[in-house]
JSON list of N, CA and C in Angstrom, two decimals:
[
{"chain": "R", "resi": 1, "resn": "UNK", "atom": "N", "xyz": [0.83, -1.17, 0.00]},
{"chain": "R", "resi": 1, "resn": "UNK", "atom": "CA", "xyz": [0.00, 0.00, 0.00]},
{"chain": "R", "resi": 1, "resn": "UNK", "atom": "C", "xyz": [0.88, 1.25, 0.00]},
{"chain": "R", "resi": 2, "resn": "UNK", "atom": "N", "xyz": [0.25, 2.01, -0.53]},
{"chain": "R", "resi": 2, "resn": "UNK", "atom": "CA", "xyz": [1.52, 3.81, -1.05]},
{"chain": "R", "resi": 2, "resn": "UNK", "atom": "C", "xyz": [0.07, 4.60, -0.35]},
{"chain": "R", "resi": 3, "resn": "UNK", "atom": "N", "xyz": [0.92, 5.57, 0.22]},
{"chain": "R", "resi": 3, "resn": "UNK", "atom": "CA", "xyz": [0.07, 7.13, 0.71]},
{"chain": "R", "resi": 3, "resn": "UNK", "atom": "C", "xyz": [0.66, 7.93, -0.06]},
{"chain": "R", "resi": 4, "resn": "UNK", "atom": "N", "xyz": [0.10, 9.31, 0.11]},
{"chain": "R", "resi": 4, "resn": "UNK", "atom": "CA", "xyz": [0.39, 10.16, -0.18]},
{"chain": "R", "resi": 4, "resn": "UNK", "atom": "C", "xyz": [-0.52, 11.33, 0.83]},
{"chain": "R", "resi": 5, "resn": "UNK", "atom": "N", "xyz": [0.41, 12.37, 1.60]},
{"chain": "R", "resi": 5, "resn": "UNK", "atom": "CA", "xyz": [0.09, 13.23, 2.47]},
{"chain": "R", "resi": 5, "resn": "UNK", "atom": "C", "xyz": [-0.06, 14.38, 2.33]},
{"chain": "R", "resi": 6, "resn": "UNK", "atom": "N", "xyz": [-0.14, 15.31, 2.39]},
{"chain": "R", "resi": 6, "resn": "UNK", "atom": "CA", "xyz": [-0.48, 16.72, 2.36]},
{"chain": "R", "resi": 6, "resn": "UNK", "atom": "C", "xyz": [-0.32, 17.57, 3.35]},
{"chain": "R", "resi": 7, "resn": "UNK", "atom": "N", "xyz": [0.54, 18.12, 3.76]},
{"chain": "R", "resi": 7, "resn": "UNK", "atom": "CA", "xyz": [-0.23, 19.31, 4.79]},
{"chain": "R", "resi": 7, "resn": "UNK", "atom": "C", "xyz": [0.37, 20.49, 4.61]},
{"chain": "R", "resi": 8, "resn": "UNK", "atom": "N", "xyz": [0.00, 21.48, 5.19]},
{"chain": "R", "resi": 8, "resn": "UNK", "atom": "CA", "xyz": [0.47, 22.75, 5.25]},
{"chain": "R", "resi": 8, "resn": "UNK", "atom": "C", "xyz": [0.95, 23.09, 6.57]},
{"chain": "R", "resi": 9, "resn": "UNK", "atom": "N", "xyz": [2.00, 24.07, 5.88]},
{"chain": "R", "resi": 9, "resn": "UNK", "atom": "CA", "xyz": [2.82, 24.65, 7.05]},
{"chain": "R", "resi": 9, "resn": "UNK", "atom": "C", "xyz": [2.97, 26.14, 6.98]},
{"chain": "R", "resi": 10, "resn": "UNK", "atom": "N", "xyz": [2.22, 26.61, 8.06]},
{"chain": "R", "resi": 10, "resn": "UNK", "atom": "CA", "xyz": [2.24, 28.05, 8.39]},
{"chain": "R", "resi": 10, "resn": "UNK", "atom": "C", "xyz": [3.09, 28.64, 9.08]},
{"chain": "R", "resi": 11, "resn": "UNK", "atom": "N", "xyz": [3.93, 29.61, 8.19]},
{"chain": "R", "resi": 11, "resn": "UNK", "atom": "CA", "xyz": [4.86, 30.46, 9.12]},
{"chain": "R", "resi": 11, "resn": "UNK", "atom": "C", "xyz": [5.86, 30.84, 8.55]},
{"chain": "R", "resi": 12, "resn": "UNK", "atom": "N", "xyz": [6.03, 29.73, 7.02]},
{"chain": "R", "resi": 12, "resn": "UNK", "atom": "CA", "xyz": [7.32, 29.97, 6.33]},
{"chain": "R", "resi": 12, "resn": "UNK", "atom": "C", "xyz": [7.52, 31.55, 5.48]},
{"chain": "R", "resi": 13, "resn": "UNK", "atom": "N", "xyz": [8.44, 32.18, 6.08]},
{"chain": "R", "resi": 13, "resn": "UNK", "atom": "CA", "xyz": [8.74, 33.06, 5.91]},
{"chain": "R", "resi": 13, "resn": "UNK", "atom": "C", "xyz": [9.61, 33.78, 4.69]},
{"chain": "R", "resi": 14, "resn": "UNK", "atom": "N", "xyz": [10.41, 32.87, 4.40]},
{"chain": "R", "resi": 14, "resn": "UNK", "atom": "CA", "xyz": [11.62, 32.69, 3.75]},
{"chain": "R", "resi": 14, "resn": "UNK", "atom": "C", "xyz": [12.24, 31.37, 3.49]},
{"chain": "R", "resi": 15, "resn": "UNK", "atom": "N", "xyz": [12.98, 31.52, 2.53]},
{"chain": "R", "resi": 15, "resn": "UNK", "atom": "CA", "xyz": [14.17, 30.24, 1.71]},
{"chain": "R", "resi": 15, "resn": "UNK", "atom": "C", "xyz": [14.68, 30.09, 3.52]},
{"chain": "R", "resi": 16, "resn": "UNK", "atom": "N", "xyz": [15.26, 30.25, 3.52]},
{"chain": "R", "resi": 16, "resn": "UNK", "atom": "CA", "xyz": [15.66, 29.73, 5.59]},
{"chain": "R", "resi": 16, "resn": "UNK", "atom": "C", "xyz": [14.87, 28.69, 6.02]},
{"chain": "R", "resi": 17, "resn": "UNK", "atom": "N", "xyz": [13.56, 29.54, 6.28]},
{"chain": "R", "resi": 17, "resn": "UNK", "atom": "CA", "xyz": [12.76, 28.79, 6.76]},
{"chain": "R", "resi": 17, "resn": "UNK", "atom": "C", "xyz": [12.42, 27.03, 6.32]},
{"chain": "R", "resi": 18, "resn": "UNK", "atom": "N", "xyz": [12.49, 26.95, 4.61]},
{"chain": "R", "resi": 18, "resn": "UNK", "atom": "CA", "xyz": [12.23, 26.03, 3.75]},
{"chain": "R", "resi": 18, "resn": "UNK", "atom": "C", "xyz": [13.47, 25.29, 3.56]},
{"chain": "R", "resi": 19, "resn": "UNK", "atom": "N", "xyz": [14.72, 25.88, 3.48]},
{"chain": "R", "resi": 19, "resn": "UNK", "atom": "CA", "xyz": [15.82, 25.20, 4.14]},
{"chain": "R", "resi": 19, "resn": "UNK", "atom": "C", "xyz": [16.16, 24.78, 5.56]},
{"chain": "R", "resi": 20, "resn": "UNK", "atom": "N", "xyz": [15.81, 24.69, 6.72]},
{"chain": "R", "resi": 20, "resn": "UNK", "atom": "CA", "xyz": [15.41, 24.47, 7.99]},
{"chain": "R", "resi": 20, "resn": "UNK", "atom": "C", "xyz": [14.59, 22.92, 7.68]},
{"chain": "R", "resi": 21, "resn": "UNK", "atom": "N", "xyz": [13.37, 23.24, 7.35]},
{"chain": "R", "resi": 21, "resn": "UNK", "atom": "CA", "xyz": [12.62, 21.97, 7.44]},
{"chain": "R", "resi": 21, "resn": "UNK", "atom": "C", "xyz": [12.70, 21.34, 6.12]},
{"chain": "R", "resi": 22, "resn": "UNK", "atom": "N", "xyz": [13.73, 21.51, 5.31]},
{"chain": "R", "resi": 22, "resn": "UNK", "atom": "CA", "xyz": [14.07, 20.62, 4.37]},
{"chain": "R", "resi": 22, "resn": "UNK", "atom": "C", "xyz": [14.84, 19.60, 5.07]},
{"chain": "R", "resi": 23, "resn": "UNK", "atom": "N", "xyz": [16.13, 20.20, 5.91]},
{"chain": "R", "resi": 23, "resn": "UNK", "atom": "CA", "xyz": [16.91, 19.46, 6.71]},
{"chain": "R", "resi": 23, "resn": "UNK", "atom": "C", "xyz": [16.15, 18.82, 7.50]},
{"chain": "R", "resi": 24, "resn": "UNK", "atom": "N", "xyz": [15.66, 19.00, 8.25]},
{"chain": "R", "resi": 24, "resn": "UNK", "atom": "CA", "xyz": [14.82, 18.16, 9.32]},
{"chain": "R", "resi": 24, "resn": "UNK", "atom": "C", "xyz": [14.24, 17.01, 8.23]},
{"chain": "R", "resi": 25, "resn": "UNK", "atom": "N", "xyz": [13.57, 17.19, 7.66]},
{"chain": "R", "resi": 25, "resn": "UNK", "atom": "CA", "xyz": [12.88, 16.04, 7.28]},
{"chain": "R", "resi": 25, "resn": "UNK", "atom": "C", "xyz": [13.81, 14.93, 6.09]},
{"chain": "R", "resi": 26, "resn": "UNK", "atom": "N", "xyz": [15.04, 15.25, 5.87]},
{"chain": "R", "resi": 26, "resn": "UNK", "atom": "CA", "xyz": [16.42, 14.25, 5.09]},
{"chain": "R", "resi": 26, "resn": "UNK", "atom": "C", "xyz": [16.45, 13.89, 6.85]},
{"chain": "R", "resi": 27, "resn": "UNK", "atom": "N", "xyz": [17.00, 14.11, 8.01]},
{"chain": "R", "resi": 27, "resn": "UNK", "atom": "CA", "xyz": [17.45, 14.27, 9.02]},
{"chain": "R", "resi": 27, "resn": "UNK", "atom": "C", "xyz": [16.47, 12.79, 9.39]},
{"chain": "R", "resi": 28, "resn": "UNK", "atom": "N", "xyz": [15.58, 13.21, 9.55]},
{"chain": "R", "resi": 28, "resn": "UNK", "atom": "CA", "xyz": [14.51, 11.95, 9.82]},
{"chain": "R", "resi": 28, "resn": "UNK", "atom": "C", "xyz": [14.47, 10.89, 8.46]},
{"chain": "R", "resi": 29, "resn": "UNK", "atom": "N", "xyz": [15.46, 11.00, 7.76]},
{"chain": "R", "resi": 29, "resn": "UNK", "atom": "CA", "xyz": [15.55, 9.92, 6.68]},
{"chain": "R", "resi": 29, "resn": "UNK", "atom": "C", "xyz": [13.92, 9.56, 6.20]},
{"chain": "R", "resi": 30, "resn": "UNK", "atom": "N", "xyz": [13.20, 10.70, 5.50]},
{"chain": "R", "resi": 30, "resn": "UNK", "atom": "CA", "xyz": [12.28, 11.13, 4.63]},
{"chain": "R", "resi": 30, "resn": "UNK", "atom": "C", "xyz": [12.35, 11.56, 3.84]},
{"chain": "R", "resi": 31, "resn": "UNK", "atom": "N", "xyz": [12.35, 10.43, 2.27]},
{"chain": "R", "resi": 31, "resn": "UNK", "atom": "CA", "xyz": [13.65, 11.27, 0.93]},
{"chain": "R", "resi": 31, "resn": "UNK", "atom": "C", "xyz": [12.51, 11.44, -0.25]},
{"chain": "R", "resi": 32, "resn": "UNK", "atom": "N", "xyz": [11.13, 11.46, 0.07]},
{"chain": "R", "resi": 32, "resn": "UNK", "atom": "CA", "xyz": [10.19, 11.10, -0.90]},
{"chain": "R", "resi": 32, "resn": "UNK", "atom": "C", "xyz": [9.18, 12.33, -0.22]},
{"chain": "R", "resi": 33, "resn": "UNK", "atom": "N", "xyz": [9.46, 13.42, -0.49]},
{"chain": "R", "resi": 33, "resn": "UNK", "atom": "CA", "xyz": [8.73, 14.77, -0.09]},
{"chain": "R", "resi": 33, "resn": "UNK", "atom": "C", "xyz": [8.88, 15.81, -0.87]},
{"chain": "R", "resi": 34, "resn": "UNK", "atom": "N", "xyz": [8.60, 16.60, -1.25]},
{"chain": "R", "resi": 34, "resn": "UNK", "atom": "CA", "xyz": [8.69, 18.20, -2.05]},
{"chain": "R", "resi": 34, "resn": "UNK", "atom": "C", "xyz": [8.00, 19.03, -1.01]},
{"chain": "R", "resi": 35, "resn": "UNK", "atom": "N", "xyz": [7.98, 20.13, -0.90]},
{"chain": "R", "resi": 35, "resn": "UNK", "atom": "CA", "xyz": [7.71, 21.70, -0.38]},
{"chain": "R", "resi": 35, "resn": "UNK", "atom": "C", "xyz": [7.64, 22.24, -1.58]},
{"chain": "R", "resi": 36, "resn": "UNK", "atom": "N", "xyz": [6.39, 23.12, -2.01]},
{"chain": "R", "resi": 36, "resn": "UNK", "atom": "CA", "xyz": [5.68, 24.09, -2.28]},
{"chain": "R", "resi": 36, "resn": "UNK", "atom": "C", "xyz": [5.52, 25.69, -1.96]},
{"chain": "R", "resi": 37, "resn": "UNK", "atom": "N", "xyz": [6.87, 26.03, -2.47]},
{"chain": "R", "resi": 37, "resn": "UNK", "atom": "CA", "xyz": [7.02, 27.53, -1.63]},
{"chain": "R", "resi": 37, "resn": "UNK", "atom": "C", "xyz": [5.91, 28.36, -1.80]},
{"chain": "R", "resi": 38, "resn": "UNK", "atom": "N", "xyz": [4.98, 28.48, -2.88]},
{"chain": "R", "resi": 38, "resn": "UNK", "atom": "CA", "xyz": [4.02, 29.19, -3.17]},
{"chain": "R", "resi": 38, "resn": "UNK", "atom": "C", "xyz": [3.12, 29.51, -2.49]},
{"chain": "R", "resi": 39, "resn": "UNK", "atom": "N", "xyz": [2.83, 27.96, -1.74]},
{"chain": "R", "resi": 39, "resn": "UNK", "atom": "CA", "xyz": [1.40, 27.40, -1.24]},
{"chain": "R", "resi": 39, "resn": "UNK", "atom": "C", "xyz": [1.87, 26.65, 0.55]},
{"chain": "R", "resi": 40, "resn": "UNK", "atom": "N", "xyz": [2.86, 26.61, 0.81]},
{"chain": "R", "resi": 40, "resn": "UNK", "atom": "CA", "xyz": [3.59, 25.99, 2.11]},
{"chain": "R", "resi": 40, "resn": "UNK", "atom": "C", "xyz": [2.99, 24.75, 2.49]},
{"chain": "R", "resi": 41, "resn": "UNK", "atom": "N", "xyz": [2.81, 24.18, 1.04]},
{"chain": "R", "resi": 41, "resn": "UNK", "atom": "CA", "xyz": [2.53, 22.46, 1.29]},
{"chain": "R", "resi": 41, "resn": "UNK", "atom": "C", "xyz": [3.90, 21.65, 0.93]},
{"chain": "R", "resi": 42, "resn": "UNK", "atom": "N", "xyz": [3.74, 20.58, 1.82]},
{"chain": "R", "resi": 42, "resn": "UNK", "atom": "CA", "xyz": [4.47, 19.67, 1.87]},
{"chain": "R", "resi": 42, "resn": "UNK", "atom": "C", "xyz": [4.10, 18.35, 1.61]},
{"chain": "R", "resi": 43, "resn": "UNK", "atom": "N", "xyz": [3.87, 17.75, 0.31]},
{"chain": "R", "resi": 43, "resn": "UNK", "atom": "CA", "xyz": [3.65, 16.79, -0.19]},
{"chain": "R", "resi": 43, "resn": "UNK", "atom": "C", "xyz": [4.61, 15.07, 0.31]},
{"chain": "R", "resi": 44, "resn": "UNK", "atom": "N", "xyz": [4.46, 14.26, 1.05]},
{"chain": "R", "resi": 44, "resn": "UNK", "atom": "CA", "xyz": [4.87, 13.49, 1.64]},
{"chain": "R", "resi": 44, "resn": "UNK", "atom": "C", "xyz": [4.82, 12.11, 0.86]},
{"chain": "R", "resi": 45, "resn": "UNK", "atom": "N", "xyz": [5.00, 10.79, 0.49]},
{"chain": "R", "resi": 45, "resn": "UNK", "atom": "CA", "xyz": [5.22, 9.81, -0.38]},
{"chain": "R", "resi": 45, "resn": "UNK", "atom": "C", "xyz": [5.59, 8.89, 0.39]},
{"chain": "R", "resi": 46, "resn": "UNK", "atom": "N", "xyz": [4.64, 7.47, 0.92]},
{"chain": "R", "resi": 46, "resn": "UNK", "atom": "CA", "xyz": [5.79, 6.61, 1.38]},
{"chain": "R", "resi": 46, "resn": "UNK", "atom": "C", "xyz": [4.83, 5.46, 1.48]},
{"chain": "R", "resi": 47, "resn": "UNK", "atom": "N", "xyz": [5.44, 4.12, 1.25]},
{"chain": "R", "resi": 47, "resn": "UNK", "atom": "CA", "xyz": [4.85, 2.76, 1.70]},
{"chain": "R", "resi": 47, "resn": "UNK", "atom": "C", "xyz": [4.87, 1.82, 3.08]},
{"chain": "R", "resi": 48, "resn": "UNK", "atom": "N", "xyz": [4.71, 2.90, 3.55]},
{"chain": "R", "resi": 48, "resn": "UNK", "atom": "CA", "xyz": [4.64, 2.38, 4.91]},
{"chain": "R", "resi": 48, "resn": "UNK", "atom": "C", "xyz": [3.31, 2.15, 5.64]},
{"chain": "R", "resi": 49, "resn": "UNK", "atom": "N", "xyz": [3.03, 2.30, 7.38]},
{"chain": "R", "resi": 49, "resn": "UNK", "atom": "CA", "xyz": [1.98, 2.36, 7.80]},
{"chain": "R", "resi": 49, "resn": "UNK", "atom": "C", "xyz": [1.17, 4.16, 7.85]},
{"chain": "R", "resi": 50, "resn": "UNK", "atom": "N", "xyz": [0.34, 3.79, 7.95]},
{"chain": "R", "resi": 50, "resn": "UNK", "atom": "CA", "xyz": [-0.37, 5.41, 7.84]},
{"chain": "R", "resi": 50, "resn": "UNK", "atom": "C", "xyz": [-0.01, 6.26, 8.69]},
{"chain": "R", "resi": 51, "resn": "UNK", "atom": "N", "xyz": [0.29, 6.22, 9.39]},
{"chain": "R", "resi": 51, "resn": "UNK", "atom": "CA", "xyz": [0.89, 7.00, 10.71]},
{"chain": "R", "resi": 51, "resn": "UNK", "atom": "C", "xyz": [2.59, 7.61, 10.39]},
{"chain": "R", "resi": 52, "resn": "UNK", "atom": "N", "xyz": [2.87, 7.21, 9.58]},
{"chain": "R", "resi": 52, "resn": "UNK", "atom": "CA", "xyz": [4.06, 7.40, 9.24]},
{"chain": "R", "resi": 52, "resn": "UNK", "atom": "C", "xyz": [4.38, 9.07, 8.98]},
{"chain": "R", "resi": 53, "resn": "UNK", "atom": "N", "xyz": [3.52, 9.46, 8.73]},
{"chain": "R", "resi": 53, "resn": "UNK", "atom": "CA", "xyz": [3.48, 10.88, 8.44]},
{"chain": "R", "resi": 53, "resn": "UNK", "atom": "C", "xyz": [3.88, 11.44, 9.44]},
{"chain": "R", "resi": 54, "resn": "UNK", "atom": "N", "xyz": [3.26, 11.34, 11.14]},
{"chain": "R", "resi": 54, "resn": "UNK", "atom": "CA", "xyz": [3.05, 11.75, 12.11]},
{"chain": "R", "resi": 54, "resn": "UNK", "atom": "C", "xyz": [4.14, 12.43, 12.47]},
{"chain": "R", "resi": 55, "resn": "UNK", "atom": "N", "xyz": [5.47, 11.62, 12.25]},
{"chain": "R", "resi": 55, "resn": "UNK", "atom": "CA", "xyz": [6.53, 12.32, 12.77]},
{"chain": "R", "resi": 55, "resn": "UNK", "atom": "C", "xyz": [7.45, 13.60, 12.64]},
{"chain": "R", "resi": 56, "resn": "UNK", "atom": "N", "xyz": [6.57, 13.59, 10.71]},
{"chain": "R", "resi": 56, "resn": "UNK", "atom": "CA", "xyz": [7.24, 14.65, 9.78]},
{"chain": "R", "resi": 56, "resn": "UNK", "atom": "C", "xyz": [6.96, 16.06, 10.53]},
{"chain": "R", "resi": 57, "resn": "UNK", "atom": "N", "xyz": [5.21, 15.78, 10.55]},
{"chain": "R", "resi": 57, "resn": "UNK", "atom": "CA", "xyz": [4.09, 17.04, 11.35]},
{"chain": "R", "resi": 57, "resn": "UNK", "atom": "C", "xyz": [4.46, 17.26, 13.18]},
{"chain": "R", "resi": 58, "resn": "UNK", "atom": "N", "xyz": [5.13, 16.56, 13.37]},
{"chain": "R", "resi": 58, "resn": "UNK", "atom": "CA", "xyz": [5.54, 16.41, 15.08]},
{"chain": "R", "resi": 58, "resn": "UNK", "atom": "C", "xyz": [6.80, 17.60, 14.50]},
{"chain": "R", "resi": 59, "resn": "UNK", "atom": "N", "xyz": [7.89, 17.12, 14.19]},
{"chain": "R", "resi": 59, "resn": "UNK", "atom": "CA", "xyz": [9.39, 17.67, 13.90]},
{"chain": "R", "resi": 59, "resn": "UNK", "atom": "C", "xyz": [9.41, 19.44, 13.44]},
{"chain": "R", "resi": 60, "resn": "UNK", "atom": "N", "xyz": [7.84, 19.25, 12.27]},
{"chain": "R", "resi": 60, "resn": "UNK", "atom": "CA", "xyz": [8.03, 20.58, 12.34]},
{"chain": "R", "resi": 60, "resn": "UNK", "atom": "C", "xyz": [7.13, 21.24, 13.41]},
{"chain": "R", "resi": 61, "resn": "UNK", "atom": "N", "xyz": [6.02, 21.14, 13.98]},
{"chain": "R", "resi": 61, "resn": "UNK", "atom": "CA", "xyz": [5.20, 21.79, 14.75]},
{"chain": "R", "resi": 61, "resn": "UNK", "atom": "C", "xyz": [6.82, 22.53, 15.85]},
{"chain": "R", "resi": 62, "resn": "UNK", "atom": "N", "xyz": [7.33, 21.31, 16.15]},
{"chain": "R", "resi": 62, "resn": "UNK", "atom": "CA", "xyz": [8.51, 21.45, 17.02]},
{"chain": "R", "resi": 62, "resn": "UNK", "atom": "C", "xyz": [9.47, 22.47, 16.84]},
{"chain": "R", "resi": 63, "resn": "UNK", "atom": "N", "xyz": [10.02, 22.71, 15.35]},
{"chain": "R", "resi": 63, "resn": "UNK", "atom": "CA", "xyz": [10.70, 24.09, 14.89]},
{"chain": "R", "resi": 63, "resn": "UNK", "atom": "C", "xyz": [9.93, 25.32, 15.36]},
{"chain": "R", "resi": 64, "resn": "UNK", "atom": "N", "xyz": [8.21, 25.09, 15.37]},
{"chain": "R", "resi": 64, "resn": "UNK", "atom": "CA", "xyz": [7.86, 26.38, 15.84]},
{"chain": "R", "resi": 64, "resn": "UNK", "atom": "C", "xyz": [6.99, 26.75, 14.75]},
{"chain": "R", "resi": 65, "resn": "UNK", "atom": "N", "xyz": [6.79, 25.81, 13.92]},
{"chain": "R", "resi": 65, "resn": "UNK", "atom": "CA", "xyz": [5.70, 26.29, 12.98]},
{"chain": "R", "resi": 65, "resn": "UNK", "atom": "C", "xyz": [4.11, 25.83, 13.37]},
{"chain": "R", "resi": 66, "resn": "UNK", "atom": "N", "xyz": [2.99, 26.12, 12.61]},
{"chain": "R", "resi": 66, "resn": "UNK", "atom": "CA", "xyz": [1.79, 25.09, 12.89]},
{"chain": "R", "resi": 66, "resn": "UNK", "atom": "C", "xyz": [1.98, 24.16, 11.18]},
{"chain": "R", "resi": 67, "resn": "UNK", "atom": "N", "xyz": [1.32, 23.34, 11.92]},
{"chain": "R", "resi": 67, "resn": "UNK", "atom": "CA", "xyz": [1.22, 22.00, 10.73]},
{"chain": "R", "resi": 67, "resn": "UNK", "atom": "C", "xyz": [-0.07, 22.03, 10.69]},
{"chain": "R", "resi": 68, "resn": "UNK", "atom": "N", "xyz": [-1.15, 21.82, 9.61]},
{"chain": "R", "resi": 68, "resn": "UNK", "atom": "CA", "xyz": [-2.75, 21.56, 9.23]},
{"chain": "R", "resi": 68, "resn": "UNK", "atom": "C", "xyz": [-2.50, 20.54, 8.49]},
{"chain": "R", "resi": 69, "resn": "UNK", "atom": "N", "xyz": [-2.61, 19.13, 8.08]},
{"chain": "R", "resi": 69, "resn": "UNK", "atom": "CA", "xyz": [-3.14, 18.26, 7.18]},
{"chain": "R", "resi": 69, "resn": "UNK", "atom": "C", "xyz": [-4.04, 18.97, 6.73]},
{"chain": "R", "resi": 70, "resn": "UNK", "atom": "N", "xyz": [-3.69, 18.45, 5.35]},
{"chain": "R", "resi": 70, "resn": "UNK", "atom": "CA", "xyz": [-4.92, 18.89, 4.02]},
{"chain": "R", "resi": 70, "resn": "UNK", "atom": "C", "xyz": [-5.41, 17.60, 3.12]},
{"chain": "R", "resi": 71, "resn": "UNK", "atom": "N", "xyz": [-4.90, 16.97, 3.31]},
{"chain": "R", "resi": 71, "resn": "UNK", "atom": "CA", "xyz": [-5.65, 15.79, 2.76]},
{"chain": "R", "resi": 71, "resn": "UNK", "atom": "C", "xyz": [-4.60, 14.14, 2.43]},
{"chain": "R", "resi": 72, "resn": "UNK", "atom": "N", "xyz": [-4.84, 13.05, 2.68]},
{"chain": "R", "resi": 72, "resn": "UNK", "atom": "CA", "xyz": [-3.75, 11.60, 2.97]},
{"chain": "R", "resi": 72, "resn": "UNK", "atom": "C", "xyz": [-4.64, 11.10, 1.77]},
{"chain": "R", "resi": 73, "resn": "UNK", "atom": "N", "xyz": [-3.99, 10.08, 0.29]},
{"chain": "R", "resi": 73, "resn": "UNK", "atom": "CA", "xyz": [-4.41, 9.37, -0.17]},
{"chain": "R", "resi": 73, "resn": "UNK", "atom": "C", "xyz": [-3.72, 8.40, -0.54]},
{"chain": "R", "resi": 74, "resn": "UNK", "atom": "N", "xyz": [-4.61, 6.89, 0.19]},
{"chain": "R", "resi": 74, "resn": "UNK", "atom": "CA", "xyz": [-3.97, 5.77, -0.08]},
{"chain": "R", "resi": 74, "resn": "UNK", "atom": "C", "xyz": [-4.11, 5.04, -1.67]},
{"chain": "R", "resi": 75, "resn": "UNK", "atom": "N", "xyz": [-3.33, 5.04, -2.29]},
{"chain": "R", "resi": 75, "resn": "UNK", "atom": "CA", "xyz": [-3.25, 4.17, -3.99]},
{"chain": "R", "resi": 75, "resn": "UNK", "atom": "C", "xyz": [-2.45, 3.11, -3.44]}
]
């Protein structure tokens, strides 16, 4: 089974900011993601269990941003 995640991240300010939680999430060995500077979504990719996401949205809430899910689809 493959997901695919969605959420947004409020707060990004700047290339910094998007470099910050680029690192964090290679850091957590999560190599199947893009960021959306336009729109401050973070598109997520992985075959794992569904929950898997959780940690991405934990790591950044933790930098100090808010995290909203916008929408998970399992193919």
């Amino acid at each position: 089974m493959s997901f695919e995640v969605r959420f947004k991240v409020e707060g990004i300010r700047c290339g910094g900011c998007l470099n910050r939680i680029n690192q964090e999430l290679y850091r957590l060995d999560l190599m199947h993601f893009s960021i959306d500077a336009s729109t401050s979504i973070i598109k997520l990719e992985y075959d794992e269990e569904r929950t898997y996401y959780e940690k991405a949205m934990i790591a950044i809430e933790q930098m100090g941003y808010k995290v909203r899910m916008v929408n998970i689809v399992e193919y």
